[in-house]
Short mmCIF file of C-alpha atoms in Angstrom, two decimals:
data_model
loop_
_atom_site.label_atom_id
_atom_site.label_comp_id
_atom_site.label_asym_id
_atom_site.label_seq_id
_atom_site.Cartn_x
_atom_site.Cartn_y
_atom_site.Cartn_z
CA UNK G 878 95.54 -72.03 -180.17
CA UNK G 879 96.44 -69.10 -182.34
CA UNK G 880 93.06 -68.05 -183.73
CA UNK G 881 89.51 -69.38 -183.63
CA UNK G 882 86.37 -69.06 -185.70
CA UNK G 883 82.91 -70.08 -184.51
CA UNK G 884 79.92 -70.93 -186.71
CA UNK G 885 76.48 -72.01 -185.54
CA UNK G 886 77.55 -75.68 -185.21
CA UNK G 887 81.35 -75.72 -185.17
CA UNK G 888 84.33 -74.18 -183.45
CA UNK G 889 87.53 -74.04 -185.50
CA UNK G 890 90.81 -73.77 -183.61
CA UNK G 891 93.97 -72.94 -185.52
CA UNK G 892 97.59 -72.85 -184.47
CA UNK G 893 100.89 -72.51 -186.29
CA UNK G 894 102.71 -75.85 -186.53
CA UNK G 895 105.48 -75.45 -183.98
CA UNK G 896 106.84 -79.00 -184.17
CA UNK G 897 110.16 -77.66 -185.49
CA UNK G 898 110.70 -75.86 -182.16
CA UNK G 899 110.65 -79.23 -180.38
CA UNK G 900 112.96 -80.93 -182.90
CA UNK G 901 115.76 -78.44 -183.69
CA UNK G 902 116.86 -80.20 -186.90
CA UNK G 903 113.36 -80.20 -188.41
CA UNK G 904 112.60 -77.82 -191.27
CA UNK G 905 109.75 -75.40 -190.51
CA UNK G 906 106.63 -76.42 -192.40
CA UNK G 907 105.04 -72.96 -192.42
CA UNK G 908 101.62 -74.45 -191.94
CA UNK G 909 98.54 -73.88 -189.86
CA UNK G 910 96.99 -76.81 -188.00
CA UNK G 911 93.17 -76.74 -187.87
CA UNK G 912 90.83 -78.55 -185.49
CA UNK G 913 87.04 -78.67 -185.94
CA UNK G 914 85.01 -79.09 -182.78
CA UNK G 915 81.30 -79.84 -183.17
CA UNK G 916 79.10 -77.87 -180.78
CA UNK G 917 75.77 -79.11 -179.56
CA UNK G 918 73.82 -78.75 -176.33
CA UNK G 919 75.16 -81.91 -174.70
CA UNK G 920 78.64 -82.57 -176.10
CA UNK G 921 81.72 -80.85 -177.41
CA UNK G 922 83.44 -83.26 -179.77
CA UNK G 923 86.64 -82.89 -181.79
CA UNK G 924 85.53 -84.27 -185.14
CA UNK G 925 88.32 -83.40 -187.58
CA UNK G 926 91.81 -82.03 -187.95
CA UNK G 927 93.80 -80.87 -190.93
CA UNK G 928 96.37 -78.35 -192.09
CA UNK G 929 97.02 -75.75 -194.77
CA UNK G 930 100.17 -74.02 -195.98
CA UNK G 931 100.94 -70.63 -194.42
CA UNK G 932 99.67 -68.77 -191.40
CA UNK G 933 96.25 -67.27 -190.73
CA UNK G 934 96.02 -63.56 -189.83
CA UNK G 935 92.87 -63.51 -187.68
CA UNK G 936 89.31 -64.85 -187.32
CA UNK G 937 88.15 -62.81 -190.34
CA UNK G 938 90.49 -64.92 -192.51
CA UNK G 939 88.22 -67.92 -191.86
CA UNK G 940 84.61 -68.77 -192.65
CA UNK G 941 82.15 -71.66 -192.84
CA UNK G 942 79.67 -71.57 -195.71
CA UNK G 943 77.45 -74.27 -197.25
CA UNK G 944 79.18 -77.04 -195.32
CA UNK G 945 82.70 -75.92 -196.27
CA UNK G 946 85.43 -74.17 -194.30
CA UNK G 947 87.38 -71.38 -196.05
CA UNK G 948 90.69 -69.96 -194.87
CA UNK G 949 93.19 -67.41 -196.24
CA UNK G 950 96.89 -67.63 -195.31
CA UNK G 951 100.28 -66.07 -195.96
CA UNK G 952 103.34 -68.28 -196.41
CA UNK G 953 106.93 -67.07 -196.33
CA UNK G 954 108.51 -63.73 -195.53
CA UNK G 955 109.67 -60.69 -197.50
CA UNK G 956 110.03 -61.09 -201.25
CA UNK G 957 109.38 -64.85 -200.97
CA UNK G 958 105.94 -64.52 -199.34
CA UNK G 959 102.78 -65.66 -201.14
CA UNK G 960 99.11 -65.73 -200.16
CA UNK G 961 96.73 -68.63 -200.42
CA UNK G 962 93.03 -69.37 -200.09
CA UNK G 963 91.85 -72.88 -199.23
CA UNK G 964 88.42 -74.52 -199.21
CA UNK G 965 88.10 -77.55 -196.92
CA UNK G 966 85.35 -80.10 -196.36
CA UNK G 967 84.03 -80.97 -192.89
CA UNK G 968 86.78 -83.61 -192.55
CA UNK G 969 89.21 -80.68 -193.06
CA UNK G 970 90.56 -82.09 -196.31
CA UNK G 971 91.42 -79.49 -198.97
CA UNK G 972 88.87 -79.61 -201.82
CA UNK G 973 89.74 -76.31 -203.53
CA UNK G 974 92.62 -73.87 -203.45
CA UNK G 975 94.01 -70.68 -204.92
CA UNK G 976 97.74 -70.36 -204.20
CA UNK G 977 100.50 -67.89 -204.99
CA UNK G 978 98.58 -64.59 -204.84
CA UNK G 979 100.56 -61.33 -204.53
CA UNK G 980 104.13 -62.57 -204.21
CA UNK G 981 106.23 -60.45 -201.87
CA UNK G 982 103.17 -59.23 -199.95
CA UNK G 983 101.18 -60.48 -196.98
CA UNK G 984 97.49 -60.49 -196.06
CA UNK G 985 96.48 -57.42 -194.08
CA UNK G 986 92.75 -58.12 -194.03
CA UNK G 987 90.31 -60.73 -195.28
CA UNK G 988 86.56 -61.28 -195.30
CA UNK G 989 84.22 -63.87 -196.73
CA UNK G 990 80.66 -63.07 -197.82
CA UNK G 991 78.57 -65.79 -199.47
CA UNK G 992 80.20 -66.89 -202.72
CA UNK G 993 82.95 -64.26 -202.51
CA UNK G 994 86.18 -63.80 -200.64
CA UNK G 995 87.93 -60.45 -200.23
CA UNK G 996 91.65 -60.16 -199.52
CA UNK G 997 93.83 -57.12 -199.00
CA UNK G 998 97.56 -57.73 -199.33
CA UNK G 999 100.21 -55.11 -198.70
CA UNK G 1000 103.77 -54.18 -199.39
CA UNK G 1001 103.62 -50.56 -200.56
CA UNK G 1002 100.36 -50.37 -202.48
CA UNK G 1003 97.23 -52.09 -201.25
CA UNK G 1004 95.92 -54.70 -203.73
CA UNK G 1005 92.29 -55.57 -202.99
CA UNK G 1006 91.38 -58.98 -204.43
CA UNK G 1007 87.85 -60.24 -205.09
CA UNK G 1008 87.75 -64.06 -205.23
CA UNK G 1009 84.86 -66.04 -206.71
CA UNK G 1010 84.03 -69.00 -204.46
CA UNK G 1011 80.78 -70.03 -206.18
CA UNK G 1012 82.59 -73.20 -207.31
CA UNK G 1013 84.47 -74.09 -204.10
CA UNK G 1014 86.54 -76.70 -205.93
CA UNK G 1015 88.04 -74.02 -208.19
CA UNK G 1016 88.31 -70.60 -206.52
CA UNK G 1017 89.38 -67.86 -208.94
CA UNK G 1018 90.28 -64.18 -208.81
CA UNK G 1019 87.49 -62.07 -210.30
CA UNK G 1020 89.60 -58.95 -210.22
CA UNK G 1021 91.73 -56.68 -208.10
CA UNK G 1022 92.23 -53.01 -207.46
CA UNK G 1023 95.46 -51.33 -206.33
CA UNK G 1024 94.72 -48.71 -203.69
CA UNK G 1025 97.29 -46.45 -201.96
CA UNK G 1026 97.71 -47.16 -198.24
CA UNK G 1027 96.32 -50.31 -196.69
CA UNK G 1028 93.16 -51.69 -195.13
CA UNK G 1029 93.55 -53.56 -191.86
CA UNK G 1030 89.84 -54.37 -191.53
CA UNK G 1031 87.14 -55.23 -194.08
CA UNK G 1032 83.47 -54.98 -193.16
CA UNK G 1033 80.56 -56.15 -195.32
CA UNK G 1034 78.11 -53.38 -196.11
CA UNK G 1035 75.75 -55.25 -198.42
CA UNK G 1036 75.88 -57.94 -201.10
CA UNK G 1037 77.94 -55.78 -203.49
CA UNK G 1038 79.90 -53.41 -201.24
CA UNK G 1039 82.57 -53.78 -198.59
CA UNK G 1040 84.12 -51.09 -196.39
CA UNK G 1041 87.88 -51.00 -195.86
CA UNK G 1042 89.35 -49.28 -192.80
CA UNK G 1043 93.10 -48.64 -192.71
CA UNK G 1044 95.84 -46.06 -192.99
CA UNK G 1045 97.42 -43.88 -195.64
CA UNK G 1046 100.20 -41.36 -194.93
CA UNK G 1047 99.69 -41.82 -191.16
CA UNK G 1048 96.02 -40.87 -191.49
CA UNK G 1049 92.89 -42.94 -191.00
CA UNK G 1050 91.57 -44.19 -194.32
CA UNK G 1051 88.02 -45.34 -195.07
CA UNK G 1052 87.25 -46.72 -198.52
#
């Protein structure tokens, strides 16, 4: 596996699709494979599998909320890269998505809190996106703020505030 996220009842295992390494003529899909494993006291059961476009950064780029799994990914490299946010049901089928955020940048940090998702992308200036997930079938950007430097970690402070930890001009940055 590449990255995992654990909720109270489920373990999500993700891995980049590496099938093109086995078949040299295959075109890379640039996708993340996802497996949902139900956890209970007596059994560990793989219940679902699915995939999304792009690659996940880390466990903070994933979340389970109100019976849905949310994941943020980056697809492509350099000027062709784009960032995506997907909402999946418990069968790991995509039910909502927001694709094509911040072309030419990649996700440096992500965090989900209730009905909101927070993404920091980076190339030279650090856009901080706030995504409304109250309607999981239609995620939308509420707004964004361009901040010098970048945040590599987002931490929830309370319902309306989030702390970003990163770097600017080779110095530690807290915002």
